[in-house]
Structure formats: structure tokens, C-alpha cells
Amino acid sequence: MQGLRARLLVLLLSVTAAVLGIGLHSTLKIERAAEERARQTAMELAKAVSANQEQQFERAYQTLATISRLPLLRHKDPAACKKAIGPYKEPLYANLGVVNETGNLLCSYIPVAKSNDLARQAWLKRAVASGEFVIGDFARDPATEKPLLYLAYPITEPPGGARGAIFAALDLAWAQRLAASRMPRDARLSLIDDRGRVLVGPPGTVRAIDGQRSHLQGVLQDARGGVLEIPGSDRFPRLVAFSPVRAPDEEKKFFVGLETASTAPASTVKRTATEIALGSTILVLLVTTLAWLAGDFFVVRGFHSLLAATAGLASGDLSVRSGLKHGRGELGQLARAFDHLAESLERREREARASFEQMRAQRERQSALQEINLAITSTLELAAILATLLEKLDLLLPYSAATVQLYDPASGRLEPIASRNVDEKAWKRLQKEIPSQTGLGLPQVVFASQSPLVVADAQTDPRTMDPVFFRTHGFVSYLGVPLTAKGETLGVLSFYTKREHRFGSQEIDFLSALAGQAAIAIHNSQLFIRIKNQALELEKSNRIKSEFLAVMSHELRTPLNIIMNYTDLVRGGMLGALTDEQVNALGKVSRQSRALLRMIDEILEVTKLEAGILPVEKSELSVADLFFGLQSEYGALDKDIRLEWRIDPGIPPLRSDGVKLKRILNHLIDNAIKFTERGQVVVSAGRAPAHSAVEFSVRDTGIGIAEDMIPSIFEKFRQLDSSDSRCYGGIGLGLYLARAYTQMLGGTMAVQSRLGAGACFTVLIPAGAAKDDPDRGEKPPVGSPALPARGSVAVPARDGETLH
């Protein structure tokens, strides 16, 4: 500005031509300085707008990432899907939707006409394949002509596989209006990709930028952006400042183009030169004199202030202002524009910082929720869950104390369980005293209402039943959130602060979500404890039952054996002669005693079987010997039944447990005799076809079994007729033991029966290591009677009887 005053002195002594040259030179210099400032201002504005666009991309990224973790999306239910994404719809998005892993549309907030085309979109495939946030293609909505930019974020399933993607249609026109509403009035905003294509912008700007495509490529190749001059609609040039937009998807690059007016068009310079040339010397001398007198006060000082403010703004001080009045003159307008720019940049900076802090706090809370959830769900011990929960809360809320109270159905009240940063003994003692007073107390209010409760000053609140506790510990504010799981309120999680604290909605929502996770862990722990106690009680009951059955069975055998021995002694005439009627009566006593002994033996077998003290002792045995032993046990029967024994001659020796195999056949034969009043019972053995096993079968002509009752006949103590007036005795253990022994020997048991048509029980026992040639047959051992083949004549029985 000192040079300007020197030139004004020279103008007083110079000719009009010299004054014209000096005036023209000064005009050009001012124009260049103003143009440079305009370029800097436009570039600063463009950077501020690009920061706004970056926040929109980051906000979209956070929104899609939050939606992708919603549990409702994993049900693949369109209705649940649309319900889940509904709360996240806002004017920034033209549409929100979810596609599955094949790219087919699951749901969208606004119906998509050609949903099958989504599967062919490269950007959607890249989001599913890469598992990362992807910025897709630019398109225009065919219905509204809105410019749209598609975004996608994958839905992942542990341990990392993609199950689909969330997509959003970002409304660029709405975003442009949002940003432009906070820019200078004459500014125009456009969005350009790295190929120079104008995605969004005024038509005149689009045509002007397309006309400068060769120069535009050079600007866009600079990572910092740049400024391009384009012709304006009023024949005056305009400036377009391009600033890059950093997006979460590094494969996509965008630039914000901010069009502003240029301050010194060339026509103005020419017109000024002409006017100076045509002015008179007197006017020039007068103007120069006035400029000398007023320049310092009206111009130079103002420019000094603007230059100092611009330097401060360029250094990062967004609070700087020009300090000039906003008049109608050029300097006042420039001061107004500068101050408006500085205020806009400062406001944007505050908003950006607030948004960043909000996102950071949200991320920290989400991370804390995940960490706490992993910690409290890693154990089922209630004490460990509560200790971990309170420890994590102390890290998140160091300014507060916390307590946990759980509802006890037995006492009908909230019981104090655990605390942090509180004198636990004093707290529990005070809580025990509260029920003797009137009122509910703050935790009881939370429990009864099943909703959070905030009290600014708990020491004076009338609902506080333990103000001594608050005053002793210096607690002022209170927040209580219910512990709710599976629709049931388990207790209350309470927070206390030593200074008055206004719990905000976000803080309450966060702590409520945390309480929900803790409630689920507490519910699982309580369920585990109940199941564990029930298992212990059941095990104790089974042990007592088994011990009782074993003792009673053992004690009953001794007197029963004495009864049987004395009965046989008297029946045999050892104590004197008997009449036929007495012999028949003693025979019935003997048979019923033996039946009772079999029942006791069955109970002992079941007790030993369940106790695991019946090992399998395999040895080589002869099926013929086995049948001969069985045949000797069944003599004359009280019923009109013909008992037949059939055995194939080609059965090889078995390697199995002969005692258990005999007990299997005993139980099956006894069962067949019991339920057959007349007819026959056929016991047979033969080689099983297509199996390396021996097939035993017991067939009767008794009452049979209904098909729907067959699965239940092998249950313990189960009889088809369990009424007090049933016709058949027994305790229902024979078939249970028969099948259990069959499974111990590695065999299988099958039943074929119809009601009223008899029954056939078939048992397959593995042959084991049989060494004889099956084609040669098995020779019966010396001294044992030869058993006929199946379908042959009768086999001699003991006491000269013949069994058929």
C-alpha cells in the first residue's frame, strides 16, 4: 500500500498518459490479488463442503454397519427385515434394502421394480465377496429423476462367511441441497467422479465443465484438487474449486466442485482503461488528491485488516474476523463475505468435531457392550457374572457406584446381591430394614414399573426409603434400570453418583441395553442352578430308590426261600401224610412263591443292571445245551398250553454270555405263558439268514398286542392293563430286562403281533468266534438228548413227559 501512495504522488506531476498507465497497472494488480483471494476462498469453501460429504459417507457407513448386526436380518423373513431397517430410513437415503448371499432382494423400504437385477451388480458382488463397505454405481431414479449413488455393506455370519448385504441409495440431490443451504448465496455445488463425469450439478455448470474437460483432467489428477476457470452465463468468468472427498471405499474417488464468481473479469479492466484515457487531467488530479487523502483511511487500513484476517484464517484460526463494517461498498461486501466464510468454516468445524465425538462415543459403547457380553456369557456362575459386570461398569462409569438386586419369589422382595464402590455390608443391612417401613423405595419403583427411573436428587426425593444410605455415602443422583429377560423382570441394576448428574437419553439407552445383556446372563445362570439342583435331587432319588429296592429284594428272598423249602418238605410227606386236597393247596403255594421269587429276582436284576454291576462274561456255549436246560425248568403247566421246542441242527456254537442269554429266553417264555390261556408256545432257534448270528424266537397264540402299544411294552413297570382289576399279574420288568440283556450281548429284538392273534418275539444274537463248519451241523454233547430239527417229532422231557 506504500507503493500505491507513491504512485498517486507521481500522478499529480505526470501527464494523463502516465496516469492512465499507473491506474491500469494498479487495477490489474488489485484484480490479481482479488482473484487469488477468490481462489483461496473458493478452495476453502470446497474443502468445507468435501468434509461435509465425507461425514455423509461416514454416517452412511456407520448406519449400514449398525443395520448389518441386527439379529432380525438373520431370520431371512422379509417382514422382519423391513421392520428392522425401518427406523434407519431418513431423507439422506432414497431407499434402504437387504439382499441375500445370491444377490436376490430380501426386503427394501421402497419396492424395487427389477429386484433380480441386483444379483448382477458388480458393486454388490464385491461387497459380499470382500466383506467391506463398497460405494457402487451412480444412477438416476426412473420415477423421480433423483441422482442416486448406491452403497453396500456385507452381512457376515461367524466365523466370517457373508450371508448377504445391506444396500442404500444415497440421494445426491438432497445431499447437494443440504450442503448448498449453508454456502454463500452465489455458490453452486457439483459432485464429480475421478473420470471427470459430473454426477450432480446445475446444467450450466455441467456444460461449462464438459467444455473444459482437457483442463479438468489435470486438476483432478492432483490429490489436493485445484481451481478451474469456466465461462459464466453473464459472459464473466467463474471459478470452480475442486476438493477430493475421502470415502470409506478407497476404490471410488470423488471431487466436490464449488462454483463461485470471479472478482475481476477482463472486460472490467478494459473498460477502466478506456475511462482513464478519456478522463480529464483535472479530474485525474482531483481523484488522485482525494485518493491520497482518503486512501489511507478508507482503503489501505481496510485491506490491511482483510489481509491480516486472511493470513489468520489460512493458519487455521477459524475464530478470526475482518473487524470491518459490512457496508454496501466493495470493501464492506468483501468483509461481509469473508466474515460469513469464517463463520461457516468455524460452524462446520464445530459440527465435524461434535459428530466425530458422537461417533467415537458410539463406537466405544458398542465395543464395551460386546466386551461385557463376551465376559458375562463366558460363565454360568452368578457370582462371577456379577463381579465381571460391575468391574466393567467401573471402567465405563468411573464417576458412579453400582448395585444389583434380584427378586426372590420366596420372600417376595428384592434381595441385595452385589455392589461396587459401596460399603456392601451397610448397604445390605439397610436393604433388609426397608420392608418394615412404608413405601417402595427407588429400586422397587423400577422393578414395579419395569422401566428406567432417573432421580436428580435422591436425598430429597420422597420415594427414597433409605436417605441415610445416600447421605452417608454422599450419593446425589440415581439411575435404576430393570434386569429383564424372556419377558420376566429378574431385578434392578442401580447407579449412584456423588454429584448431581443428568443422565441423557443415549446414556440411559446404553445402560438399558447393558442391563438386558446382563439379565440374559443372570437368567441363564439361574436356569443352570435350577437344572443342576434338579439333577442332584433326581440322582439322589434314583439312588435311594435303587438302594431301597436292593435291600427289600434281598431281605424278602430269605423268608421266601424258607417258605418254599418248608412247603416242599410238607408237600413231599416228610412231616406226615397229606390228603390230595392239601397236596394241591401246597402246590399252589409253591407255585405262587416261585412266582414271587421271580419278581424279586427281576427287581434285583434291574437294580444291578442300572448300577452297572452286571458285566458280560462271554464263553463258548452250545445252543442244544441251552435248550435242554430251559426245557428242564418248564414241567407241567396249569394251563391248556402245549410247549414246543425246536432247534435247527446246523447251529454253530455261540460265543456269548450264557447266563444272560438264558435269562432273555426265560423272560420271553414266561411272558408268552402268562398271556396265553390255551393253544401253544413255540420256542425255536436257528441260523439267521444273511447274518452271522443265531435267531431265537418265542411265538404264542395268546391275546396279542395292539400295534400302537408295542413301543411301550419294554418300559420298566409297564403293563398294558394297569388297572386294579387286571387279569394278569406281574410287575412289568420281564420284557425290559430281556431287551436290556439283548443289547448288552450286541443283539437285537423284534416284535410282531396283532391284538387277539398272538405275538412273536425274535432275538438275534451275534454268533461270535464260532469254529465249527455250519454245513456239518453241531453234535450234541455226550449225555444230552438229541433235539429234533424244526418241524420234527416231539422232544423227550423230564419225568417221562413229552413236550410239543
PDB file of N, CA and C in Angstrom, residues 109-191:
ATOM      1  N   TYR A 109     -37.108 -50.707   1.709  1.00  0.00           N
ATOM      2  CA  TYR A 109     -38.068 -49.742   2.257  1.00  0.00           C
ATOM      3  C   TYR A 109     -39.000 -49.260   1.157  1.00  0.00           C
ATOM      4  N   ILE A 110     -38.456 -49.077  -0.051  1.00  0.00           N
ATOM      5  CA  ILE A 110     -39.257 -48.725  -1.214  1.00  0.00           C
ATOM      6  C   ILE A 110     -39.125 -49.876  -2.206  1.00  0.00           C
ATOM      7  N   PRO A 111     -40.242 -50.443  -2.725  1.00  0.00           N
ATOM      8  CA  PRO A 111     -40.146 -51.600  -3.624  1.00  0.00           C
ATOM      9  C   PRO A 111     -39.241 -51.313  -4.813  1.00  0.00           C
ATOM     10  N   VAL A 112     -38.480 -52.323  -5.208  1.00  0.00           N
ATOM     11  CA  VAL A 112     -37.567 -52.239  -6.352  1.00  0.00           C
ATOM     12  C   VAL A 112     -38.207 -52.959  -7.518  1.00  0.00           C
ATOM     13  N   ALA A 113     -38.359 -52.265  -8.641  1.00  0.00           N
ATOM     14  CA  ALA A 113     -39.091 -52.847  -9.773  1.00  0.00           C
ATOM     15  C   ALA A 113     -38.397 -54.084 -10.331  1.00  0.00           C
ATOM     16  N   LYS A 114     -37.086 -54.004 -10.504  1.00  0.00           N
ATOM     17  CA  LYS A 114     -36.322 -55.129 -11.064  1.00  0.00           C
ATOM     18  C   LYS A 114     -35.366 -55.634 -10.017  1.00  0.00           C
ATOM     19  N   SER A 115     -35.918 -56.337  -9.031  1.00  0.00           N
ATOM     20  CA  SER A 115     -35.086 -56.798  -7.908  1.00  0.00           C
ATOM     21  C   SER A 115     -34.067 -57.831  -8.346  1.00  0.00           C
ATOM     22  N   ASN A 116     -34.395 -58.590  -9.463  1.00  0.00           N
ATOM     23  CA  ASN A 116     -33.445 -59.626  -9.876  1.00  0.00           C
ATOM     24  C   ASN A 116     -32.171 -59.042 -10.466  1.00  0.00           C
ATOM     25  N   ASP A 117     -32.243 -57.748 -10.922  1.00  0.00           N
ATOM     26  CA  ASP A 117     -31.039 -57.133 -11.469  1.00  0.00           C
ATOM     27  C   ASP A 117     -29.984 -56.891 -10.417  1.00  0.00           C
ATOM     28  N   LEU A 118     -30.352 -56.871  -9.142  1.00  0.00           N
ATOM     29  CA  LEU A 118     -29.368 -56.624  -8.079  1.00  0.00           C
ATOM     30  C   LEU A 118     -28.290 -57.689  -8.067  1.00  0.00           C
ATOM     31  N   ALA A 119     -28.672 -58.929  -8.394  1.00  0.00           N
ATOM     32  CA  ALA A 119     -27.701 -60.025  -8.347  1.00  0.00           C
ATOM     33  C   ALA A 119     -26.569 -59.826  -9.350  1.00  0.00           C
ATOM     34  N   ARG A 120     -26.822 -58.992 -10.403  1.00  0.00           N
ATOM     35  CA  ARG A 120     -25.792 -58.804 -11.427  1.00  0.00           C
ATOM     36  C   ARG A 120     -24.945 -57.559 -11.186  1.00  0.00           C
ATOM     37  N   GLN A 121     -25.205 -56.829 -10.141  1.00  0.00           N
ATOM     38  CA  GLN A 121     -24.455 -55.607  -9.874  1.00  0.00           C
ATOM     39  C   GLN A 121     -23.060 -55.953  -9.346  1.00  0.00           C
ATOM     40  N   ALA A 122     -22.044 -55.447 -10.044  1.00  0.00           N
ATOM     41  CA  ALA A 122     -20.662 -55.761  -9.640  1.00  0.00           C
ATOM     42  C   ALA A 122     -20.345 -55.205  -8.267  1.00  0.00           C
ATOM     43  N   TRP A 123     -20.849 -54.017  -7.965  1.00  0.00           N
ATOM     44  CA  TRP A 123     -20.533 -53.425  -6.643  1.00  0.00           C
ATOM     45  C   TRP A 123     -21.148 -54.227  -5.519  1.00  0.00           C
ATOM     46  N   LEU A 124     -22.349 -54.809  -5.743  1.00  0.00           N
ATOM     47  CA  LEU A 124     -22.982 -55.626  -4.694  1.00  0.00           C
ATOM     48  C   LEU A 124     -22.229 -56.938  -4.515  1.00  0.00           C
ATOM     49  N   LYS A 125     -21.800 -57.532  -5.635  1.00  0.00           N
ATOM     50  CA  LYS A 125     -20.997 -58.760  -5.533  1.00  0.00           C
ATOM     51  C   LYS A 125     -19.684 -58.499  -4.804  1.00  0.00           C
ATOM     52  N   ARG A 126     -19.069 -57.322  -5.084  1.00  0.00           N
ATOM     53  CA  ARG A 126     -17.800 -57.007  -4.427  1.00  0.00           C
ATOM     54  C   ARG A 126     -17.975 -56.825  -2.923  1.00  0.00           C
ATOM     55  N   ALA A 127     -19.106 -56.255  -2.494  1.00  0.00           N
ATOM     56  CA  ALA A 127     -19.353 -56.102  -1.047  1.00  0.00           C
ATOM     57  C   ALA A 127     -19.486 -57.454  -0.374  1.00  0.00           C
ATOM     58  N   VAL A 128     -20.211 -58.405  -1.006  1.00  0.00           N
ATOM     59  CA  VAL A 128     -20.393 -59.739  -0.409  1.00  0.00           C
ATOM     60  C   VAL A 128     -19.084 -60.507  -0.406  1.00  0.00           C
ATOM     61  N   ALA A 129     -18.301 -60.373  -1.526  1.00  0.00           N
ATOM     62  CA  ALA A 129     -17.060 -61.154  -1.633  1.00  0.00           C
ATOM     63  C   ALA A 129     -15.954 -60.614  -0.739  1.00  0.00           C
ATOM     64  N   SER A 130     -15.829 -59.264  -0.675  1.00  0.00           N
ATOM     65  CA  SER A 130     -14.727 -58.681   0.090  1.00  0.00           C
ATOM     66  C   SER A 130     -15.039 -58.524   1.562  1.00  0.00           C
ATOM     67  N   GLY A 131     -16.337 -58.484   1.917  1.00  0.00           N
ATOM     68  CA  GLY A 131     -16.702 -58.255   3.319  1.00  0.00           C
ATOM     69  C   GLY A 131     -16.438 -56.823   3.770  1.00  0.00           C
ATOM     70  N   GLU A 132     -16.388 -55.868   2.826  1.00  0.00           N
ATOM     71  CA  GLU A 132     -16.061 -54.481   3.171  1.00  0.00           C
ATOM     72  C   GLU A 132     -17.159 -53.550   2.645  1.00  0.00           C
ATOM     73  N   PHE A 133     -17.146 -52.318   3.133  1.00  0.00           N
ATOM     74  CA  PHE A 133     -18.050 -51.269   2.659  1.00  0.00           C
ATOM     75  C   PHE A 133     -17.674 -50.899   1.226  1.00  0.00           C
ATOM     76  N   VAL A 134     -18.677 -50.803   0.346  1.00  0.00           N
ATOM     77  CA  VAL A 134     -18.440 -50.575  -1.077  1.00  0.00           C
ATOM     78  C   VAL A 134     -19.344 -49.440  -1.539  1.00  0.00           C
ATOM     79  N   ILE A 135     -18.760 -48.503  -2.306  1.00  0.00           N
ATOM     80  CA  ILE A 135     -19.537 -47.467  -2.980  1.00  0.00           C
ATOM     81  C   ILE A 135     -19.800 -47.960  -4.394  1.00  0.00           C
ATOM     82  N   GLY A 136     -21.058 -48.049  -4.764  1.00  0.00           N
ATOM     83  CA  GLY A 136     -21.431 -48.655  -6.026  1.00  0.00           C
ATOM     84  C   GLY A 136     -21.554 -47.656  -7.158  1.00  0.00           C
ATOM     85  N   ASP A 137     -22.511 -47.902  -8.051  1.00  0.00           N
ATOM     86  CA  ASP A 137     -22.662 -47.117  -9.273  1.00  0.00           C
ATOM     87  C   ASP A 137     -23.563 -45.908  -9.055  1.00  0.00           C
ATOM     88  N   PHE A 138     -23.400 -44.939  -9.944  1.00  0.00           N
ATOM     89  CA  PHE A 138     -24.264 -43.766  -9.975  1.00  0.00           C
ATOM     90  C   PHE A 138     -25.417 -44.044 -10.927  1.00  0.00           C
ATOM     91  N   ALA A 139     -26.617 -43.644 -10.542  1.00  0.00           N
ATOM     92  CA  ALA A 139     -27.790 -43.867 -11.387  1.00  0.00           C
ATOM     93  C   ALA A 139     -28.811 -42.790 -11.069  1.00  0.00           C
ATOM     94  N   ARG A 140     -29.805 -42.729 -11.917  1.00  0.00           N
ATOM     95  CA  ARG A 140     -30.925 -41.805 -11.688  1.00  0.00           C
ATOM     96  C   ARG A 140     -32.196 -42.613 -11.485  1.00  0.00           C
ATOM     97  N   ASP A 141     -32.948 -42.220 -10.486  1.00  0.00           N
ATOM     98  CA  ASP A 141     -34.197 -42.904 -10.181  1.00  0.00           C
ATOM     99  C   ASP A 141     -35.150 -42.708 -11.347  1.00  0.00           C
ATOM    100  N   PRO A 142     -35.615 -43.794 -12.011  1.00  0.00           N
ATOM    101  CA  PRO A 142     -36.502 -43.627 -13.170  1.00  0.00           C
ATOM    102  C   PRO A 142     -37.818 -42.948 -12.820  1.00  0.00           C
ATOM    103  N   ALA A 143     -38.234 -43.007 -11.562  1.00  0.00           N
ATOM    104  CA  ALA A 143     -39.523 -42.418 -11.191  1.00  0.00           C
ATOM    105  C   ALA A 143     -39.390 -40.941 -10.850  1.00  0.00           C
ATOM    106  N   THR A 144     -38.340 -40.580 -10.107  1.00  0.00           N
ATOM    107  CA  THR A 144     -38.202 -39.204  -9.614  1.00  0.00           C
ATOM    108  C   THR A 144     -37.076 -38.428 -10.269  1.00  0.00           C
ATOM    109  N   GLU A 145     -36.232 -39.122 -11.098  1.00  0.00           N
ATOM    110  CA  GLU A 145     -35.064 -38.481 -11.721  1.00  0.00           C
ATOM    111  C   GLU A 145     -34.049 -37.983 -10.700  1.00  0.00           C
ATOM    112  N   LYS A 146     -34.128 -38.508  -9.475  1.00  0.00           N
ATOM    113  CA  LYS A 146     -33.145 -38.120  -8.467  1.00  0.00           C
ATOM    114  C   LYS A 146     -31.807 -38.776  -8.771  1.00  0.00           C
ATOM    115  N   PRO A 147     -30.696 -38.040  -8.610  1.00  0.00           N
ATOM    116  CA  PRO A 147     -29.379 -38.685  -8.771  1.00  0.00           C
ATOM    117  C   PRO A 147     -29.083 -39.543  -7.537  1.00  0.00           C
ATOM    118  N   LEU A 148     -28.760 -40.783  -7.771  1.00  0.00           N
ATOM    119  CA  LEU A 148     -28.541 -41.742  -6.683  1.00  0.00           C
ATOM    120  C   LEU A 148     -27.140 -42.322  -6.762  1.00  0.00           C
ATOM    121  N   LEU A 149     -26.544 -42.557  -5.610  1.00  0.00           N
ATOM    122  CA  LEU A 149     -25.265 -43.256  -5.507  1.00  0.00           C
ATOM    123  C   LEU A 149     -25.480 -44.431  -4.563  1.00  0.00           C
ATOM    124  N   TYR A 150     -25.254 -45.642  -5.083  1.00  0.00           N
ATOM    125  CA  TYR A 150     -25.545 -46.845  -4.301  1.00  0.00           C
ATOM    126  C   TYR A 150     -24.373 -47.200  -3.399  1.00  0.00           C
ATOM    127  N   LEU A 151     -24.689 -47.606  -2.173  1.00  0.00           N
ATOM    128  CA  LEU A 151     -23.716 -48.041  -1.174  1.00  0.00           C
ATOM    129  C   LEU A 151     -24.094 -49.439  -0.714  1.00  0.00           C
ATOM    130  N   ALA A 152     -23.113 -50.223  -0.281  1.00  0.00           N
ATOM    131  CA  ALA A 152     -23.391 -51.595   0.182  1.00  0.00           C
ATOM    132  C   ALA A 152     -22.465 -51.958   1.332  1.00  0.00           C
ATOM    133  N   TYR A 153     -22.980 -52.756   2.251  1.00  0.00           N
ATOM    134  CA  TYR A 153     -22.190 -53.261   3.393  1.00  0.00           C
ATOM    135  C   TYR A 153     -22.586 -54.712   3.635  1.00  0.00           C
ATOM    136  N   PRO A 154     -21.605 -55.627   3.818  1.00  0.00           N
ATOM    137  CA  PRO A 154     -21.927 -57.058   3.917  1.00  0.00           C
ATOM    138  C   PRO A 154     -22.559 -57.401   5.262  1.00  0.00           C
ATOM    139  N   ILE A 155     -23.401 -58.449   5.235  1.00  0.00           N
ATOM    140  CA  ILE A 155     -23.935 -59.081   6.453  1.00  0.00           C
ATOM    141  C   ILE A 155     -23.145 -60.348   6.663  1.00  0.00           C
ATOM    142  N   THR A 156     -22.350 -60.391   7.714  1.00  0.00           N
ATOM    143  CA  THR A 156     -21.461 -61.532   7.947  1.00  0.00           C
ATOM    144  C   THR A 156     -22.030 -62.447   8.995  1.00  0.00           C
ATOM    145  N   GLU A 157     -21.636 -63.725   8.940  1.00  0.00           N
ATOM    146  CA  GLU A 157     -22.040 -64.768   9.905  1.00  0.00           C
ATOM    147  C   GLU A 157     -20.790 -65.427  10.434  1.00  0.00           C
ATOM    148  N   PRO A 158     -20.549 -65.494  11.759  1.00  0.00           N
ATOM    149  CA  PRO A 158     -19.344 -66.164  12.281  1.00  0.00           C
ATOM    150  C   PRO A 158     -19.272 -67.586  11.750  1.00  0.00           C
ATOM    151  N   PRO A 159     -18.054 -68.058  11.322  1.00  0.00           N
ATOM    152  CA  PRO A 159     -16.761 -67.389  11.571  1.00  0.00           C
ATOM    153  C   PRO A 159     -16.283 -66.488  10.459  1.00  0.00           C
ATOM    154  N   GLY A 160     -17.160 -65.788   9.747  1.00  0.00           N
ATOM    155  CA  GLY A 160     -16.677 -64.835   8.766  1.00  0.00           C
ATOM    156  C   GLY A 160     -17.349 -64.926   7.426  1.00  0.00           C
ATOM    157  N   GLY A 161     -18.222 -65.874   7.188  1.00  0.00           N
ATOM    158  CA  GLY A 161     -18.846 -66.025   5.898  1.00  0.00           C
ATOM    159  C   GLY A 161     -19.919 -64.968   5.670  1.00  0.00           C
ATOM    160  N   ALA A 162     -20.069 -64.481   4.413  1.00  0.00           N
ATOM    161  CA  ALA A 162     -21.053 -63.464   4.099  1.00  0.00           C
ATOM    162  C   ALA A 162     -22.406 -64.112   3.851  1.00  0.00           C
ATOM    163  N   ARG A 163     -23.486 -63.500   4.415  1.00  0.00           N
ATOM    164  CA  ARG A 163     -24.831 -64.009   4.243  1.00  0.00           C
ATOM    165  C   ARG A 163     -25.700 -63.028   3.462  1.00  0.00           C
ATOM    166  N   GLY A 164     -25.097 -61.995   2.877  1.00  0.00           N
ATOM    167  CA  GLY A 164     -25.857 -61.027   2.118  1.00  0.00           C
ATOM    168  C   GLY A 164     -25.266 -59.646   2.307  1.00  0.00           C
ATOM    169  N   ALA A 165     -26.059 -58.613   2.005  1.00  0.00           N
ATOM    170  CA  ALA A 165     -25.548 -57.249   2.117  1.00  0.00           C
ATOM    171  C   ALA A 165     -26.708 -56.292   2.330  1.00  0.00           C
ATOM    172  N   ILE A 166     -26.390 -55.180   3.005  1.00  0.00           N
ATOM    173  CA  ILE A 166     -27.297 -54.043   3.150  1.00  0.00           C
ATOM    174  C   ILE A 166     -26.955 -53.048   2.043  1.00  0.00           C
ATOM    175  N   PHE A 167     -27.936 -52.543   1.309  1.00  0.00           N
ATOM    176  CA  PHE A 167     -27.651 -51.515   0.329  1.00  0.00           C
ATOM    177  C   PHE A 167     -28.489 -50.282   0.608  1.00  0.00           C
ATOM    178  N   ALA A 168     -27.931 -49.147   0.226  1.00  0.00           N
ATOM    179  CA  ALA A 168     -28.621 -47.873   0.414  1.00  0.00           C
ATOM    180  C   ALA A 168     -28.430 -47.031  -0.838  1.00  0.00           C
ATOM    181  N   ALA A 169     -29.493 -46.324  -1.239  1.00  0.00           N
ATOM    182  CA  ALA A 169     -29.430 -45.412  -2.370  1.00  0.00           C
ATOM    183  C   ALA A 169     -29.290 -44.005  -1.804  1.00  0.00           C
ATOM    184  N   LEU A 170     -28.065 -43.455  -1.860  1.00  0.00           N
ATOM    185  CA  LEU A 170     -27.777 -42.124  -1.321  1.00  0.00           C
ATOM    186  C   LEU A 170     -28.317 -41.074  -2.281  1.00  0.00           C
ATOM    187  N   ASP A 171     -29.226 -40.222  -1.805  1.00  0.00           N
ATOM    188  CA  ASP A 171     -29.847 -39.180  -2.613  1.00  0.00           C
ATOM    189  C   ASP A 171     -28.863 -38.018  -2.735  1.00  0.00           C
ATOM    190  N   LEU A 172     -28.162 -37.928  -3.884  1.00  0.00           N
ATOM    191  CA  LEU A 172     -27.150 -36.877  -4.050  1.00  0.00           C
ATOM    192  C   LEU A 172     -27.795 -35.498  -4.173  1.00  0.00           C
ATOM    193  N   ALA A 173     -28.991 -35.445  -4.721  1.00  0.00           N
ATOM    194  CA  ALA A 173     -29.654 -34.145  -4.829  1.00  0.00           C
ATOM    195  C   ALA A 173     -29.978 -33.590  -3.454  1.00  0.00           C
ATOM    196  N   TRP A 174     -30.452 -34.456  -2.566  1.00  0.00           N
ATOM    197  CA  TRP A 174     -30.747 -33.995  -1.196  1.00  0.00           C
ATOM    198  C   TRP A 174     -29.463 -33.591  -0.481  1.00  0.00           C
ATOM    199  N   ALA A 175     -28.402 -34.385  -0.674  1.00  0.00           N
ATOM    200  CA  ALA A 175     -27.125 -34.044  -0.054  1.00  0.00           C
ATOM    201  C   ALA A 175     -26.607 -32.716  -0.593  1.00  0.00           C
ATOM    202  N   GLN A 176     -26.832 -32.477  -1.917  1.00  0.00           N
ATOM    203  CA  GLN A 176     -26.378 -31.212  -2.512  1.00  0.00           C
ATOM    204  C   GLN A 176     -27.140 -30.031  -1.909  1.00  0.00           C
ATOM    205  N   ARG A 177     -28.454 -30.218  -1.731  1.00  0.00           N
ATOM    206  CA  ARG A 177     -29.239 -29.117  -1.146  1.00  0.00           C
ATOM    207  C   ARG A 177     -28.830 -28.849   0.296  1.00  0.00           C
ATOM    208  N   LEU A 178     -28.532 -29.937   1.042  1.00  0.00           N
ATOM    209  CA  LEU A 178     -28.123 -29.781   2.434  1.00  0.00           C
ATOM    210  C   LEU A 178     -26.831 -28.976   2.534  1.00  0.00           C
ATOM    211  N   ALA A 179     -25.866 -29.278   1.662  1.00  0.00           N
ATOM    212  CA  ALA A 179     -24.593 -28.566   1.706  1.00  0.00           C
ATOM    213  C   ALA A 179     -24.743 -27.142   1.158  1.00  0.00           C
ATOM    214  N   ALA A 180     -25.521 -26.997   0.065  1.00  0.00           N
ATOM    215  CA  ALA A 180     -25.642 -25.690  -0.562  1.00  0.00           C
ATOM    216  C   ALA A 180     -26.394 -24.702   0.315  1.00  0.00           C
ATOM    217  N   SER A 181     -27.265 -25.215   1.210  1.00  0.00           N
ATOM    218  CA  SER A 181     -28.026 -24.313   2.070  1.00  0.00           C
ATOM    219  C   SER A 181     -27.135 -23.557   3.033  1.00  0.00           C
ATOM    220  N   ARG A 182     -25.909 -24.034   3.244  1.00  0.00           N
ATOM    221  CA  ARG A 182     -25.001 -23.398   4.197  1.00  0.00           C
ATOM    222  C   ARG A 182     -23.824 -22.710   3.495  1.00  0.00           C
ATOM    223  N   MET A 183     -23.857 -22.571   2.172  1.00  0.00           N
ATOM    224  CA  MET A 183     -22.806 -21.912   1.409  1.00  0.00           C
ATOM    225  C   MET A 183     -23.242 -20.493   1.049  1.00  0.00           C
ATOM    226  N   PRO A 184     -22.329 -19.666   0.556  1.00  0.00           N
ATOM    227  CA  PRO A 184     -22.691 -18.321   0.076  1.00  0.00           C
ATOM    228  C   PRO A 184     -23.781 -18.388  -0.975  1.00  0.00           C
ATOM    229  N   ARG A 185     -24.539 -17.309  -1.093  1.00  0.00           N
ATOM    230  CA  ARG A 185     -25.726 -17.321  -1.938  1.00  0.00           C
ATOM    231  C   ARG A 185     -25.407 -17.584  -3.398  1.00  0.00           C
ATOM    232  N   ASP A 186     -24.294 -17.072  -3.910  1.00  0.00           N
ATOM    233  CA  ASP A 186     -23.989 -17.221  -5.333  1.00  0.00           C
ATOM    234  C   ASP A 186     -23.172 -18.479  -5.627  1.00  0.00           C
ATOM    235  N   ALA A 187     -22.919 -19.316  -4.616  1.00  0.00           N
ATOM    236  CA  ALA A 187     -22.116 -20.520  -4.836  1.00  0.00           C
ATOM    237  C   ALA A 187     -22.997 -21.621  -5.419  1.00  0.00           C
ATOM    238  N   ARG A 188     -22.396 -22.440  -6.292  1.00  0.00           N
ATOM    239  CA  ARG A 188     -23.083 -23.581  -6.895  1.00  0.00           C
ATOM    240  C   ARG A 188     -22.247 -24.834  -6.653  1.00  0.00           C
ATOM    241  N   LEU A 189     -22.932 -25.891  -6.286  1.00  0.00           N
ATOM    242  CA  LEU A 189     -22.244 -27.123  -5.860  1.00  0.00           C
ATOM    243  C   LEU A 189     -22.437 -28.215  -6.905  1.00  0.00           C
ATOM    244  N   SER A 190     -21.384 -28.995  -7.146  1.00  0.00           N
ATOM    245  CA  SER A 190     -21.463 -30.150  -8.045  1.00  0.00           C
ATOM    246  C   SER A 190     -20.595 -31.267  -7.481  1.00  0.00           C
ATOM    247  N   LEU A 191     -20.920 -32.506  -7.882  1.00  0.00           N
ATOM    248  CA  LEU A 191     -20.178 -33.705  -7.464  1.00  0.00           C
ATOM    249  C   LEU A 191     -19.658 -34.404  -8.711  1.00  0.00           C
TER     250      LEU A 191
END
